[in-house]
Short mmCIF file of C-alpha atoms and ligand atoms in Angstrom, two decimals:
data_model
loop_
_atom_site.label_atom_id
_atom_site.label_comp_id
_atom_site.label_asym_id
_atom_site.label_seq_id
_atom_site.Cartn_x
_atom_site.Cartn_y
_atom_site.Cartn_z
CA MET M 236 148.98 95.05 108.52
CA GLU M 237 145.73 93.81 107.52
CA THR M 238 145.81 89.20 107.83
CA ALA M 239 143.86 87.07 105.79
CA ARG M 240 140.37 86.12 107.42
CA GLN M 241 140.92 84.94 110.40
CA GLY M 242 139.31 81.27 111.16
CA ALA M 243 138.91 81.05 106.61
CA GLN M 244 141.59 79.59 103.76
CA ALA M 245 144.20 82.09 103.72
CA ASP M 246 143.82 83.79 100.55
CA ARG M 247 145.69 82.58 97.28
CA VAL M 248 147.94 84.78 94.61
CA LEU M 249 149.32 83.48 92.34
CA VAL M 250 152.72 86.09 90.96
CA ILE M 251 153.33 85.28 87.12
CA ASP M 252 156.94 87.25 86.53
CA ASP M 253 160.37 86.16 85.80
CA GLU M 254 162.08 88.72 87.40
CA PRO M 255 163.74 87.49 90.83
CA VAL M 256 164.19 91.44 91.99
CA VAL M 257 159.75 91.08 92.04
CA ILE M 258 159.54 88.00 92.79
CA ASP M 259 160.92 88.75 95.20
CA VAL M 260 159.23 91.58 97.02
CA LEU M 261 156.09 90.00 96.11
CA ARG M 262 157.78 87.30 98.13
CA GLY M 263 158.19 88.89 101.25
CA LEU M 264 155.44 91.63 101.13
CA LEU M 265 152.67 89.38 100.39
CA GLY M 266 153.17 86.92 103.32
CA LYS M 267 153.68 89.92 105.62
CA GLN M 268 149.77 89.65 104.38
CA GLY M 269 149.18 86.33 105.43
CA LEU M 270 148.47 85.75 102.33
CA ASP M 271 149.16 81.52 100.50
CA VAL M 272 151.74 82.98 97.40
CA GLU M 273 153.12 80.56 94.84
CA PHE M 274 154.85 81.82 91.31
CA ALA M 275 155.53 81.10 87.71
CA SER M 276 157.72 82.52 86.16
CA ASP M 277 156.72 81.82 82.46
CA ALA M 278 152.86 81.70 80.74
CA ALA M 279 153.25 78.43 80.13
CA GLY M 280 154.16 77.68 84.65
CA GLY M 281 151.68 79.93 85.14
CA ARG M 282 149.21 78.38 83.24
CA SER M 283 149.37 75.33 84.66
CA VAL M 284 149.32 76.33 87.42
CA LEU M 285 146.53 78.38 87.54
CA GLU M 286 144.70 75.13 86.55
CA SER M 287 145.74 72.87 89.55
CA ALA M 288 143.88 74.83 92.22
CA ASP M 289 141.12 78.24 93.04
CA TRP M 290 142.51 81.27 93.49
CA ASP M 291 141.97 84.25 94.45
CA ALA M 292 143.61 87.14 92.29
CA VAL M 293 146.85 86.85 90.03
CA LEU M 294 149.66 89.35 89.19
CA LEU M 295 151.00 88.85 86.08
CA ASP M 296 153.83 90.37 84.18
CA VAL M 297 153.27 91.92 80.95
CA MET M 298 156.26 90.48 79.43
CA LEU M 299 156.57 87.44 80.01
CA PRO M 300 159.38 84.96 78.28
CA ASP M 301 157.71 83.16 76.48
CA ALA M 302 154.61 85.61 76.04
CA ASN M 303 153.20 88.58 76.14
CA GLY M 304 151.08 89.13 79.02
CA LEU M 305 147.85 90.27 77.79
CA GLU M 306 147.73 87.52 75.90
CA VAL M 307 147.10 85.17 79.25
CA LEU M 308 145.23 87.58 80.77
CA ARG M 309 143.38 87.20 77.90
CA TRP M 310 143.32 83.34 79.04
CA ILE M 311 142.50 83.82 82.19
CA ARG M 312 139.83 86.06 81.86
CA GLU M 313 137.66 83.27 79.04
CA ARG M 314 138.08 80.35 82.39
CA TYR M 315 138.01 82.07 85.01
CA PRO M 316 135.88 84.95 84.32
CA ASP M 317 135.10 85.58 88.04
CA LEU M 318 139.15 86.16 88.87
CA ALA M 319 140.45 89.19 89.77
CA VAL M 320 143.82 89.29 87.83
CA VAL M 321 146.35 92.75 88.62
CA MET M 322 149.40 93.19 85.53
CA ILE M 323 152.22 94.10 86.58
CA THR M 324 153.41 97.31 84.74
CA ALA M 325 157.13 98.29 83.76
CA HIS M 326 157.57 101.90 84.72
CA GLY M 327 156.80 104.13 81.77
CA THR M 328 154.43 102.10 79.59
CA VAL M 329 150.99 103.41 79.71
CA GLU M 330 150.24 102.16 77.15
CA SER M 331 150.36 97.84 77.73
CA ALA M 332 148.66 99.35 81.26
CA VAL M 333 145.66 100.68 78.95
CA GLU M 334 145.28 97.74 76.89
CA ALA M 335 145.39 95.29 79.58
CA MET M 336 142.56 97.53 82.17
CA LYS M 337 140.68 97.15 78.11
CA ALA M 338 141.14 93.47 78.11
CA GLY M 339 139.65 92.78 81.60
CA ALA M 340 142.52 93.41 83.71
CA PHE M 341 141.54 95.07 87.79
CA HIS M 342 143.56 96.76 87.57
CA TYR M 343 147.75 97.20 87.52
CA LEU M 344 150.68 97.69 89.03
CA THR M 345 153.51 100.09 87.90
CA LYS M 346 157.19 98.79 88.12
CA PRO M 347 159.35 99.89 90.96
CA PHE M 348 156.38 99.15 93.57
CA LYS M 349 155.38 101.01 96.72
CA ASN M 350 154.58 98.36 99.37
CA ASP M 351 151.29 100.51 100.24
CA GLU M 352 150.21 100.30 96.96
CA VAL M 353 150.76 96.61 96.64
CA ARG M 354 149.22 95.80 99.56
CA HIS M 355 146.07 97.77 98.99
CA LEU M 356 145.20 96.53 95.77
CA VAL M 357 146.45 92.63 96.25
CA ALA M 358 143.65 92.91 99.10
CA ARG M 359 140.80 94.47 97.07
CA ALA M 360 141.40 92.35 93.34
CA THR M 361 140.60 88.83 96.01
CA GLN M 362 138.13 90.93 97.83
CA SER M 363 136.33 91.72 94.50
CA THR M 364 137.46 87.39 93.35
CA HIS M 365 135.20 86.65 96.20
CA LEU M 366 132.65 88.96 95.71
CA ARG M 367 132.15 87.98 92.22
CA ARG M 368 132.33 84.20 93.18
CA GLU M 369 129.37 85.03 96.18
CA ASN M 370 127.28 86.54 93.15
CA GLU M 371 127.82 83.77 91.03
CA ASP M 372 126.49 81.64 93.64
CA LEU M 373 123.65 82.93 94.71
CA ARG M 374 122.35 83.94 90.65
CA ARG M 375 122.55 80.11 89.88
CA ALA M 376 120.44 78.93 93.46
CA LEU M 377 117.95 81.34 92.00
CA GLU M 378 117.99 80.49 88.60
CA GLU M 379 118.51 76.46 89.35
CA ARG M 380 116.37 76.53 92.42
CA SER M 381 114.09 73.33 91.54
CA ARG M 382 112.00 73.12 94.78
CA PHE M 383 110.58 75.54 97.11
CA GLU M 384 109.26 74.43 100.48
CA ARG M 385 107.24 71.40 99.41
CA ILE M 386 107.17 72.19 95.83
CA VAL M 387 108.94 71.15 92.36
CA GLY M 388 109.61 73.11 89.09
CA LYS M 389 112.35 75.44 88.40
CA SER M 390 110.40 77.00 85.01
CA ARG M 391 110.17 80.62 84.92
CA PRO M 392 107.05 80.14 86.50
CA MET M 393 108.00 78.85 88.58
CA GLN M 394 110.63 80.97 89.91
CA GLU M 395 107.91 83.93 89.75
CA VAL M 396 105.94 81.90 91.92
CA TYR M 397 108.33 81.91 94.39
CA ARG M 398 109.81 84.80 94.20
CA PHE M 399 105.75 86.14 94.53
CA ILE M 400 105.83 83.68 98.43
CA ASP M 401 109.00 85.13 99.49
CA GLN M 402 107.52 88.77 98.97
CA VAL M 403 104.29 88.04 100.00
CA ALA M 404 104.86 86.16 102.74
CA PRO M 405 106.22 88.10 106.08
CA SER M 406 103.36 90.71 105.77
CA ARG M 407 99.98 89.91 106.86
CA SER M 408 98.11 90.81 103.18
CA THR M 409 95.16 88.77 102.65
CA VAL M 410 96.12 86.16 99.00
CA LEU M 411 94.22 85.79 96.45
CA ILE M 412 95.77 82.34 94.07
CA HIS M 413 93.74 81.09 91.17
CA GLY M 414 94.89 78.64 89.13
CA GLU M 415 93.02 75.67 87.39
CA SER M 416 92.46 72.50 89.36
CA GLY M 417 95.71 70.87 90.44
CA THR M 418 98.02 73.15 89.93
CA GLY M 419 99.30 73.30 93.08
CA LYS M 420 97.34 76.71 95.55
CA GLU M 421 97.52 74.52 98.34
CA LEU M 422 100.59 73.72 98.63
CA VAL M 423 101.57 77.53 97.77
CA ALA M 424 99.05 78.81 100.68
CA GLN M 425 101.27 76.33 102.45
CA ALA M 426 104.43 77.62 101.40
CA ILE M 427 103.26 81.65 102.44
CA HIS M 428 102.85 80.36 105.73
CA ARG M 429 105.21 78.50 106.32
CA ARG M 430 107.54 81.68 104.99
CA SER M 431 105.43 84.29 106.89
CA THR M 432 105.88 85.37 110.65
CA ARG M 433 102.61 82.70 111.93
CA THR M 434 105.17 79.76 110.42
CA ALA M 435 104.84 78.65 114.01
CA GLU M 436 101.19 79.16 114.32
CA PRO M 437 98.25 77.30 113.21
CA TYR M 438 97.82 76.59 109.95
CA LEU M 439 93.71 75.54 108.77
CA ILE M 440 91.58 74.94 106.05
CA VAL M 441 88.32 75.91 105.36
CA ASN M 442 87.01 74.13 101.46
CA SER M 443 83.43 75.30 101.56
CA ALA M 444 82.28 72.96 98.59
CA SER M 445 81.86 70.26 101.36
CA ILE M 446 79.86 71.23 103.61
CA PRO M 447 76.76 72.39 103.99
CA THR M 448 76.51 76.07 104.89
CA GLU M 449 75.17 75.84 108.19
CA LEU M 450 77.77 73.88 110.10
CA LEU M 451 80.43 75.80 108.06
CA GLU M 452 79.08 79.19 110.07
CA ASP M 453 78.49 77.21 113.07
CA ASN M 454 82.41 75.90 112.11
CA LEU M 455 83.85 78.98 111.47
CA PHE M 456 82.83 80.99 114.12
CA GLY M 457 82.02 79.18 117.85
CA HIS M 458 78.15 79.02 119.05
CA LEU M 459 77.39 80.01 122.78
CA LYS M 460 74.62 77.25 124.39
CA GLY M 461 71.58 77.41 122.96
CA ALA M 462 72.30 79.16 119.96
CA PHE M 463 70.27 76.56 118.30
CA THR M 464 69.13 72.60 119.66
CA GLY M 465 71.95 70.62 120.04
CA ALA M 466 74.33 73.23 121.26
CA THR M 467 74.43 72.72 124.51
CA THR M 468 77.93 74.05 125.45
CA ASP M 469 79.55 76.94 123.76
CA ARG M 470 82.30 75.95 121.81
CA ILE M 471 85.23 77.78 119.56
CA GLY M 472 85.03 78.01 116.26
CA LEU M 473 88.14 77.28 113.71
CA LEU M 474 88.89 81.86 113.74
CA GLU M 475 89.26 81.45 116.70
CA ALA M 476 91.30 78.04 117.38
CA ALA M 477 93.29 79.95 114.44
CA ASP M 478 94.12 83.08 116.40
CA GLY M 479 98.04 83.98 115.07
CA GLY M 480 98.12 82.15 112.62
CA THR M 481 96.66 81.89 109.22
CA ILE M 482 93.22 80.20 107.50
CA LEU M 483 93.29 78.74 103.89
CA PHE M 484 90.19 79.23 102.55
CA ASP M 485 89.83 76.26 99.37
CA GLU M 486 87.15 77.69 96.78
CA ILE M 487 86.51 80.54 98.78
CA SER M 488 83.29 80.99 94.97
CA THR M 489 80.94 77.92 96.86
CA VAL M 490 81.54 80.28 100.46
CA ALA M 491 77.34 81.54 100.78
CA PRO M 492 76.06 84.62 100.33
CA GLN M 493 75.78 85.28 104.48
CA VAL M 494 78.95 83.34 104.69
CA GLN M 495 80.55 86.05 102.69
CA ALA M 496 79.04 88.99 104.35
CA LYS M 497 80.26 87.52 107.85
CA LEU M 498 84.24 86.67 106.08
CA LEU M 499 84.63 90.82 104.93
CA ARG M 500 84.08 91.68 108.44
CA VAL M 501 86.38 89.82 109.81
CA ILE M 502 89.36 90.89 106.76
CA GLN M 503 88.37 94.76 107.42
CA GLU M 504 87.54 94.59 111.01
CA LYS M 505 89.12 90.97 112.53
CA GLU M 506 86.15 90.44 114.09
CA PHE M 507 82.90 88.43 114.20
CA LEU M 508 79.52 87.16 115.96
CA PRO M 509 80.21 83.50 117.03
CA LEU M 510 76.50 81.73 116.66
CA GLY M 511 73.83 83.26 119.47
CA SER M 512 76.02 86.07 120.69
CA VAL M 513 76.21 90.04 120.27
CA GLU M 514 79.77 90.58 121.89
CA PRO M 515 82.34 90.69 118.71
CA ARG M 516 85.02 89.00 119.01
CA THR M 517 88.35 90.25 118.20
CA VAL M 518 90.39 88.16 116.30
CA ASP M 519 94.36 88.28 114.76
CA VAL M 520 93.99 85.64 111.85
CA ARG M 521 96.21 85.96 108.37
CA ILE M 522 93.13 84.76 105.35
CA LEU M 523 94.80 83.10 101.63
CA ALA M 524 91.87 82.24 99.85
CA ALA M 525 91.92 80.34 96.66
CA THR M 526 90.12 78.94 93.81
CA ASN M 527 90.46 77.57 89.74
CA GLU M 528 86.92 79.98 88.95
CA ASP M 529 86.63 83.70 87.05
CA LEU M 530 86.39 85.29 90.05
CA LYS M 531 85.46 88.38 88.75
CA ALA M 532 82.98 87.07 86.58
CA LEU M 533 81.29 84.99 89.45
CA VAL M 534 80.26 89.23 90.94
CA GLU M 535 79.08 89.27 87.31
CA ALA M 536 76.20 87.17 87.55
CA GLY M 537 76.47 88.55 90.68
CA ARG M 538 77.24 85.12 92.64
CA PHE M 539 79.72 86.97 94.43
CA ARG M 540 80.03 89.75 96.47
CA GLU M 541 81.96 92.43 95.15
CA ASP M 542 83.26 93.97 98.27
CA LEU M 543 84.28 90.65 99.26
CA TYR M 544 85.97 90.16 96.30
CA TYR M 545 87.72 93.40 96.32
CA ARG M 546 89.46 92.79 99.48
CA LEU M 547 90.57 89.45 98.86
CA ASN M 548 92.27 90.45 94.95
CA VAL M 549 94.50 92.91 96.37
CA ILE M 550 97.02 90.42 96.26
CA SER M 551 96.30 87.79 93.74
CA LEU M 552 98.57 85.00 92.27
CA ALA M 553 97.42 82.96 89.31
CA LEU M 554 99.20 79.71 88.73
CA PRO M 555 101.01 78.40 85.89
CA PRO M 556 98.64 75.37 83.69
CA LEU M 557 101.33 72.73 84.01
CA ARG M 558 101.08 72.38 79.69
CA GLU M 559 102.58 76.11 80.01
CA ARG M 560 105.38 75.18 82.11
CA THR M 561 106.09 71.29 80.39
CA GLU M 562 109.80 71.64 81.15
CA ASP M 563 108.80 71.03 84.60
CA LEU M 564 106.96 68.08 83.68
CA PRO M 565 110.26 65.63 83.84
CA LEU M 566 111.67 67.03 87.19
CA LEU M 567 108.27 66.58 88.56
CA ALA M 568 107.71 63.45 86.75
CA ALA M 569 110.75 62.28 88.22
CA HIS M 570 109.72 63.07 91.94
CA PHE M 571 106.42 61.32 92.15
CA LEU M 572 108.79 58.37 90.63
CA GLU M 573 110.54 58.61 93.39
CA ARG M 574 107.87 59.13 95.64
CA PHE M 575 105.24 56.27 94.50
CA ASN M 576 108.79 53.83 94.20
CA ALA M 577 109.02 54.72 97.95
CA GLU M 578 105.61 53.42 98.99
CA ASN M 579 105.18 50.63 96.91
CA GLY M 580 107.88 49.10 97.52
CA LYS M 581 109.13 49.37 93.85
CA SER M 582 112.71 50.51 92.00
CA VAL M 583 110.99 51.81 88.90
CA ALA M 584 113.13 53.60 86.89
CA SER M 585 112.63 55.59 84.29
CA PHE M 586 109.80 56.16 81.70
CA SER M 587 110.64 54.60 78.28
CA THR M 588 111.18 57.10 75.54
CA ALA M 589 107.53 57.25 73.69
CA ALA M 590 106.16 57.16 77.27
CA LEU M 591 107.33 60.57 78.40
CA GLU M 592 106.90 61.34 74.52
CA HIS M 593 103.34 61.37 75.16
CA MET M 594 103.48 62.96 78.55
CA LEU M 595 105.32 65.54 77.14
CA ALA M 596 102.66 66.00 73.94
CA TYR M 597 99.14 65.83 76.50
CA SER M 598 97.70 68.61 77.92
CA TRP M 599 97.23 67.15 81.58
CA PRO M 600 93.70 69.74 81.57
CA GLY M 601 94.35 68.26 85.73
CA ASN M 602 97.52 69.91 85.36
CA VAL M 603 99.78 68.23 88.60
CA ARG M 604 97.30 65.85 90.73
CA GLU M 605 97.04 64.08 86.84
CA LEU M 606 100.34 63.76 86.30
CA GLU M 607 100.72 63.20 90.10
CA ASN M 608 98.09 59.44 89.53
CA ALA M 609 99.08 58.90 86.14
CA VAL M 610 102.44 58.45 87.44
CA GLU M 611 101.24 56.26 90.71
CA ARG M 612 99.26 54.08 88.10
CA GLY M 613 101.94 54.46 85.88
CA VAL M 614 104.46 52.92 89.03
CA VAL M 615 102.64 50.49 90.12
CA LEU M 616 101.40 49.08 86.81
CA ALA M 617 104.91 49.20 85.44
CA ARG M 618 106.12 44.86 84.91
CA GLY M 619 109.85 46.02 83.89
CA PRO M 620 112.56 48.71 85.00
CA GLU M 621 110.34 51.61 82.89
CA ILE M 622 107.02 52.75 82.71
CA GLY M 623 106.04 51.84 79.49
CA LEU M 624 103.25 53.52 76.78
CA ASP M 625 100.95 50.68 77.69
CA SER M 626 101.35 51.89 81.91
CA LEU M 627 100.47 55.02 81.58
CA PRO M 628 96.34 56.80 80.89
CA ARG M 629 93.97 55.42 78.17
CA GLU M 630 93.74 59.39 77.48
CA LEU M 631 97.54 60.14 77.07
CA ARG M 632 98.75 57.47 74.61
CA ASP M 633 95.79 58.29 72.49
CA THR M 634 96.79 61.62 72.29
CA PRO M 635 98.32 61.91 68.25
CA GLN M 636 101.58 62.50 67.63
CA LEU M 637 102.42 65.89 65.04
CA PRO M 638 103.09 65.44 61.98
CA GLU M 639 106.65 65.21 61.15
CA PRO M 640 107.84 68.68 59.82
CA ALA M 641 108.48 68.80 56.93
CA VAL M 642 111.10 70.95 55.25
CA LEU M 643 110.23 75.01 54.29
CA PRO M 644 109.05 74.85 51.00
CA GLU M 645 110.94 76.66 48.64
CA GLY M 646 110.29 80.32 49.12
CA VAL M 647 108.32 79.83 52.46
CA GLY M 648 109.94 81.21 55.42
CA PHE M 649 110.31 80.19 59.29
CA TYR M 650 107.31 82.38 60.43
CA GLU M 651 104.60 82.65 57.24
CA ALA M 652 105.15 78.14 58.02
CA VAL M 653 104.41 78.37 61.22
CA SER M 654 101.70 80.71 60.72
CA ARG M 655 100.24 79.02 57.99
CA PHE M 656 100.17 75.79 60.32
CA GLU M 657 98.16 77.44 63.53
CA ARG M 658 95.81 78.66 60.86
CA GLN M 659 95.85 74.60 60.25
CA LEU M 660 95.30 73.46 63.62
CA ILE M 661 92.62 76.70 64.35
CA GLU M 662 90.97 76.29 61.37
CA ALA M 663 89.87 72.27 62.23
CA ALA M 664 89.41 73.27 66.12
CA LEU M 665 86.80 75.88 65.17
CA ARG M 666 85.41 73.24 62.72
CA SER M 667 85.29 70.63 65.18
CA SER M 668 84.02 72.89 67.22
CA GLY M 669 80.70 74.48 65.54
CA GLY M 670 81.72 78.24 65.62
CA VAL M 671 82.67 78.83 68.56
CA GLN M 672 85.91 80.07 70.24
CA LYS M 673 85.49 78.62 73.25
CA HIS M 674 85.27 75.23 73.67
CA ALA M 675 87.58 75.49 70.24
CA ALA M 676 89.82 77.11 72.95
CA ALA M 677 89.27 74.47 75.09
CA THR M 678 90.57 72.43 72.24
CA LEU M 679 93.64 73.77 71.64
CA GLY M 680 94.69 74.07 75.39
CA LEU M 681 94.01 77.64 74.53
CA LYS M 682 92.62 80.61 76.60
CA PRO M 683 90.12 82.55 75.46
CA THR M 684 91.75 84.92 75.38
CA THR M 685 94.75 83.83 73.46
CA LEU M 686 92.91 81.95 70.87
CA ASN M 687 90.85 85.18 70.20
CA GLU M 688 94.01 87.17 69.62
CA LYS M 689 95.82 84.28 67.37
CA ILE M 690 92.10 84.32 65.40
CA LYS M 691 92.68 88.34 65.05
CA ARG M 692 96.01 88.54 63.97
CA LEU M 693 95.70 85.95 61.45
CA ARG M 694 92.72 87.56 60.54
CA ILE M 695 90.69 83.83 60.51
CA PRO M 696 87.14 84.09 59.43
CA ASN M 697 84.65 83.17 62.61
N1 ATP F 956 104.32 72.43 91.63
C1 ATP F 956 104.01 70.89 92.55
N2 ATP F 956 105.13 70.14 92.92
C2 ATP F 956 104.98 68.45 94.07
N3 ATP F 956 103.52 68.63 93.97
C3 ATP F 956 102.86 69.32 93.40
C4 ATP F 956 102.65 70.76 92.39
N4 ATP F 956 101.45 71.51 92.47
C5 ATP F 956 100.82 69.96 92.93
N5 ATP F 956 101.17 68.84 93.07
C6 ATP F 956 100.55 67.77 93.63
O1 ATP F 956 99.35 68.04 92.30
C7 ATP F 956 98.32 67.47 93.73
C8 ATP F 956 97.03 68.74 94.01
O2 ATP F 956 97.52 70.03 94.11
P1 ATP F 956 96.87 70.69 95.40
O3 ATP F 956 95.78 69.75 96.17
O4 ATP F 956 97.87 72.24 95.59
O5 ATP F 956 95.97 72.00 93.72
P2 ATP F 956 94.89 72.96 93.49
O6 ATP F 956 95.43 73.94 92.59
O7 ATP F 956 94.74 73.34 94.73
O8 ATP F 956 94.01 72.40 93.15
P3 ATP F 956 92.41 71.64 93.01
O9 ATP F 956 91.84 73.47 92.66
O10 ATP F 956 91.28 70.39 92.13
O11 ATP F 956 92.25 72.04 94.85
C9 ATP F 956 98.50 67.82 95.49
O12 ATP F 956 99.55 66.60 95.60
C10 ATP F 956 100.57 68.33 95.61
O13 ATP F 956 100.87 67.90 96.28
MG1 MG F 957 93.54 72.61 95.95
#
């Protein structure tokens, strides 16, 4: 005999049927199965009992004194799409059974009942309800995931970033993270490390932009005593210090060519030479790299080794700029508001509507970092419960507002109107940038390739 899942609450089954014999039989059968069973004898009663609690399955008679069971079925399907409904039909009424299946019943039982069939079907019905609910919960969790590690954002592009991190984190692969300044490259690198099997091992960041090449080499590879003047003892480098863990090469484009070659060896052979040594040392370090430059272009310009580029670029992630995911802006702004309130002992509650409108219209060339700074400034300057327009940085206040959208002129369709507006904006930007597409693209906050496509599509002479 099947019993209710141990430790869990008993499954709840509602029977809507007016026939005393049916009620008796089901009470006995389902009770023994460890289910929590309740009864309603008509459609009206059934609806109100359904609404009063959560149910795991419903057994519903097709012929009720006050309604057709199929109507009740449709009502249930609409309100509780996850709840499995088993229809009870009289022997020989195949049509209503077929209709019930079409209307979304989980299955049907024919009177008189076969005990085994009832037990089996009800068990499957409750399972089906549970599965559908779990699926739904999972889907919702994914959809609404608005934070991932310390990363805030729930737009589609960010959901893709989260999925990507989960996919690449467990492997040992090198990952190249690129994106404009302030898009969160460091946060992503850290999330990859934290979600990897190396999470308990060291995570180090090397920023080659901020140190001279000799010092970078010494820091990375370490040295033997006497390797150079001042090297009075052996010293291990960051590569060895990070053994078993992860190193992020931030601003990888700034690594000097001589170090690029050595880095390639680390990635390919997992080995390197400390300064002054001829014996290679082996390390197990996962390498992540971040850049806001177009590495491919640097390769073409001869400033970055092609072989290293291909090694780094095996798996790459492009982080979306903030202006391409403005739906995340209110979420991020609220997140920073909370943080800077706490840091400054303030309790600014929100942004004024005008402030938020300007924030949404702004192009945020410095991305999330720029937003973070703007909110900090706003919190510090705010005198009331709100951050008003006057507490935002000048660039933001100056964001021109769009003209009031006009009513479509007679005979002009929506898409035609949008195209004309696009054309006007692009022509104005081209004029003000002397026809240089790259500059016009920057003014418009578009990628040069996107602008070029639009220019071709709209056949704008340029
Ligand atoms: N999605 C995000 N959620 C929360 N904070 C973010 C997010 N993205 C960026 N930040 C914050 O913005 C700031 C800049 O992020 P980060 O340093 O990761 O950017 P970056 O891409 O490395 O920029 P750069 O190229 O200028 O070094 C950090 O303070 C970071 O915490
Ligand atoms: Mg950075």
